[in-house]
PDB file of C-alpha atoms in Angstrom:
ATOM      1  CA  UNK A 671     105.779 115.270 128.144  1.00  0.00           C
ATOM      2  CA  UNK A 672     103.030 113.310 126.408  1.00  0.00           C
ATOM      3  CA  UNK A 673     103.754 111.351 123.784  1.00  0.00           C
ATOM      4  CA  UNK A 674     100.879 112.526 121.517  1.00  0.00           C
ATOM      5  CA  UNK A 675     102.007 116.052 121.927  1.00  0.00           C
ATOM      6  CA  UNK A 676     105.514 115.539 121.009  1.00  0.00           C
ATOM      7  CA  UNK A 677     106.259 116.179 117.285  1.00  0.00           C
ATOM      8  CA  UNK A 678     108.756 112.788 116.487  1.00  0.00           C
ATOM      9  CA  UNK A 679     107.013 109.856 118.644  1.00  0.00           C
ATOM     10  CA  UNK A 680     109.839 107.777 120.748  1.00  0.00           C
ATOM     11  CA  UNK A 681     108.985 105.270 118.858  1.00  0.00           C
ATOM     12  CA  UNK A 682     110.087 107.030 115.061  1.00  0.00           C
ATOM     13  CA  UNK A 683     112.981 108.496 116.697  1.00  0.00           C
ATOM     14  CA  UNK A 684     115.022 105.613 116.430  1.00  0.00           C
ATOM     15  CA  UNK A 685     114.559 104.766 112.726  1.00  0.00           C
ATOM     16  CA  UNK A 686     115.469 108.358 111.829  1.00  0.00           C
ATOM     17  CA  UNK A 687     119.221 108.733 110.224  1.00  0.00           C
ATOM     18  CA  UNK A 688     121.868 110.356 112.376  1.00  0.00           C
ATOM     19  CA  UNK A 689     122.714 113.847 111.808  1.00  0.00           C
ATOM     20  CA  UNK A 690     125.838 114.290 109.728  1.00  0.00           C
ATOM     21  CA  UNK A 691     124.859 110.330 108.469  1.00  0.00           C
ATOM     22  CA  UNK A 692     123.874 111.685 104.682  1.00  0.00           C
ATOM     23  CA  UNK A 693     125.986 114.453 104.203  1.00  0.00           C
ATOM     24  CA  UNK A 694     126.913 114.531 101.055  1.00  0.00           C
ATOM     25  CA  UNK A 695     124.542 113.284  99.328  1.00  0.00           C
ATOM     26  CA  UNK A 696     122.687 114.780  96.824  1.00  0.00           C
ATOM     27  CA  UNK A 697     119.650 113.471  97.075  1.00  0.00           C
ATOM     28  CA  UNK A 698     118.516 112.451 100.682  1.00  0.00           C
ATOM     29  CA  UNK A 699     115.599 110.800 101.615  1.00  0.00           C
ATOM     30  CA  UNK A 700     112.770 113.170 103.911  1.00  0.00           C
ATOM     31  CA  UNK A 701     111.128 111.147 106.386  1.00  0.00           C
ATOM     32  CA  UNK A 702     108.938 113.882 108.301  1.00  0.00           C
ATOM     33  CA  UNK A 703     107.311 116.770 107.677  1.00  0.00           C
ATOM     34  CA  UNK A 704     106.142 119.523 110.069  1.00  0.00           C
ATOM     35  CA  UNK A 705     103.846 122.582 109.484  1.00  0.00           C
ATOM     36  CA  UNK A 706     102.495 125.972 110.992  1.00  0.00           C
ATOM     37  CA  UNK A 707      99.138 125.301 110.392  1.00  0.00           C
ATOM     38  CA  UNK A 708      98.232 129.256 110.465  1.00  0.00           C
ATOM     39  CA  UNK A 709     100.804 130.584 108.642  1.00  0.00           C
ATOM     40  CA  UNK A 710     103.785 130.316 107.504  1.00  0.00           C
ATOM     41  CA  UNK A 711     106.500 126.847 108.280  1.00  0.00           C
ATOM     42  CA  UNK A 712     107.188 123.906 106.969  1.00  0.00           C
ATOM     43  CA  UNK A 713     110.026 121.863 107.704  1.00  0.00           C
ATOM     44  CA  UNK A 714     111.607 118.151 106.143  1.00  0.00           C
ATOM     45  CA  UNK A 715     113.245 116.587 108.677  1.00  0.00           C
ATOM     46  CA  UNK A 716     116.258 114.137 106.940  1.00  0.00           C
ATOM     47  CA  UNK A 717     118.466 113.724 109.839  1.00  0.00           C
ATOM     48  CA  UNK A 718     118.109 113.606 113.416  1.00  0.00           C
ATOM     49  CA  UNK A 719     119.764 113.948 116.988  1.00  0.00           C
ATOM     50  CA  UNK A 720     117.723 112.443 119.348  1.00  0.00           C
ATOM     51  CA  UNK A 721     120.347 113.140 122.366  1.00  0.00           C
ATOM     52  CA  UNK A 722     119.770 117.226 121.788  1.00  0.00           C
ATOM     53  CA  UNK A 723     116.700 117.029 119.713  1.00  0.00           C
ATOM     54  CA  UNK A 724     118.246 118.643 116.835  1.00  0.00           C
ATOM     55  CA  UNK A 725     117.308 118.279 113.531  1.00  0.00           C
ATOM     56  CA  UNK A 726     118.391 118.635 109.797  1.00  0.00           C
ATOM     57  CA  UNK A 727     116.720 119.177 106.548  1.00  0.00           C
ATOM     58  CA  UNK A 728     115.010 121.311 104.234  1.00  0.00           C
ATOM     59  CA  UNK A 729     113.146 124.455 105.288  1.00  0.00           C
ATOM     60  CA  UNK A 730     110.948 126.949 103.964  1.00  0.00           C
ATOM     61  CA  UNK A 731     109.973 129.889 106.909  1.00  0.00           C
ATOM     62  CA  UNK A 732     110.290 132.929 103.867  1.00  0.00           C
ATOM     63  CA  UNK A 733     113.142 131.302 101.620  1.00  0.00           C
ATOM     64  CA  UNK A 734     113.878 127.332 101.392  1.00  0.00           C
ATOM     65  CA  UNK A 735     117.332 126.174 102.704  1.00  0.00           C
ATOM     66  CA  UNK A 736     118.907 122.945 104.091  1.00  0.00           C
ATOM     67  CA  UNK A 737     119.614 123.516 107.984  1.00  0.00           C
ATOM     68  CA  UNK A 738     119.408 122.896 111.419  1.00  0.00           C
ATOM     69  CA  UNK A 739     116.604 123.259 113.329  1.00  0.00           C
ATOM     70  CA  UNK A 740     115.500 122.566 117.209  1.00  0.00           C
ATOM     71  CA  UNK A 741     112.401 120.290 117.741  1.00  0.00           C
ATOM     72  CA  UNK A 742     112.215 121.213 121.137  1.00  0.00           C
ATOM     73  CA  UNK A 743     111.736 124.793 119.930  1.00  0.00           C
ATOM     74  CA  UNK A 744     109.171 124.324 117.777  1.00  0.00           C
ATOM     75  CA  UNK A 745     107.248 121.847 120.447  1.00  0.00           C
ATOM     76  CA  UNK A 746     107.648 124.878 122.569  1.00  0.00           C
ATOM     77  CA  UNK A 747     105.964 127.442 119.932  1.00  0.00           C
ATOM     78  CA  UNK A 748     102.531 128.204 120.955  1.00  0.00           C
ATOM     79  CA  UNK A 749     100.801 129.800 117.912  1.00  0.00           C
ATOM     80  CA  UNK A 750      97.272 132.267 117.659  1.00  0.00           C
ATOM     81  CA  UNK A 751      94.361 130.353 119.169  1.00  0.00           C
ATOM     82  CA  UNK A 752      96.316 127.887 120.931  1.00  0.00           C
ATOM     83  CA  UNK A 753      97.748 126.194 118.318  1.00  0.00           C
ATOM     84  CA  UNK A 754     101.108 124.337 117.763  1.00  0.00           C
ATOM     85  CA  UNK A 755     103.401 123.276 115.201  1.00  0.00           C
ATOM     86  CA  UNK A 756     102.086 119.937 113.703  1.00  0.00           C
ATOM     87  CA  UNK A 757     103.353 116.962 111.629  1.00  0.00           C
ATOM     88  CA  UNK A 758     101.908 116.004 108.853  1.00  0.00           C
ATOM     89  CA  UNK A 759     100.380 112.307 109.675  1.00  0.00           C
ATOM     90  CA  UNK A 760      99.771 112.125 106.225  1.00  0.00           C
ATOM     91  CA  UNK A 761     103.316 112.754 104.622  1.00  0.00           C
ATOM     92  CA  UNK A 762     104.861 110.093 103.140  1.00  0.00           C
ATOM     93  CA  UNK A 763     109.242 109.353 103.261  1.00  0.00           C
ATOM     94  CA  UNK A 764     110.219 110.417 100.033  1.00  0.00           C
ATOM     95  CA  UNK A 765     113.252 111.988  98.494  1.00  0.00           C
ATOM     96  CA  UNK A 766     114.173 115.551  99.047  1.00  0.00           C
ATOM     97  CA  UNK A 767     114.034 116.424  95.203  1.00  0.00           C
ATOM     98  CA  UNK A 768     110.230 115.558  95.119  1.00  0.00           C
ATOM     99  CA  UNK A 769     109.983 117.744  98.249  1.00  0.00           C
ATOM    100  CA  UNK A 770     111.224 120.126  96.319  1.00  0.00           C
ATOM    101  CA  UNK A 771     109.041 119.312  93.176  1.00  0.00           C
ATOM    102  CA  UNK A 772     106.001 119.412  94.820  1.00  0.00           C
ATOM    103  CA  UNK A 773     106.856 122.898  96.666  1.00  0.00           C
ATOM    104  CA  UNK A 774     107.737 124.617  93.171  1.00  0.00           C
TER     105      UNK A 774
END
């Protein structure tokens, strides 16, 4: 697969926390974001499973929830007019309760 047209770069995957590595806390920092850009999807990636591609965070496809969620899904997901589910180059790691702020 192309590196451009994978969601998490090799190179990010590496820096991302294990999954299960913040449960618990209250607080956890977001370090990507991902996006249907014609409709609606978003998704905050805080930990990650690079053997299975498996991720966890903070969702919002109707109603908001922590969970899991498959990146090799969504790289599969071909949207109206050819598009895919993108990451937003611009988002910035921040803490899930200003994920949260901004979203309210």
């Amino acid at each position: 697969k192309q590196e451009n047209l994978m969601l998490i770069p090799s190179v990010v995957k590496p820096k991302l926390p294990a999954l299960y590595s913040t449960d618990g806390e209250r607080d956890p920092m977001v370090y990507l974001k991902f996006f249907n850009p014609v409709g609606r999807g978003t998704w905050y990636l805080t930990e990650f499973n690079p053997e299975d591609n498996l991720a966890f965070g903070y969702a919002d496809i109707g109603s908001p929830e922590m969970g899991y969620f498959s990146i090799t899904e969504m790289e599969e997901i071909i949207l109206p007019m050819g598009l895919k589910i993108e990451r937003d180059l611009s988002f910035k790691p921040c803490r899930l309760s200003k994920v949260k702020e901004v979203m309210a």
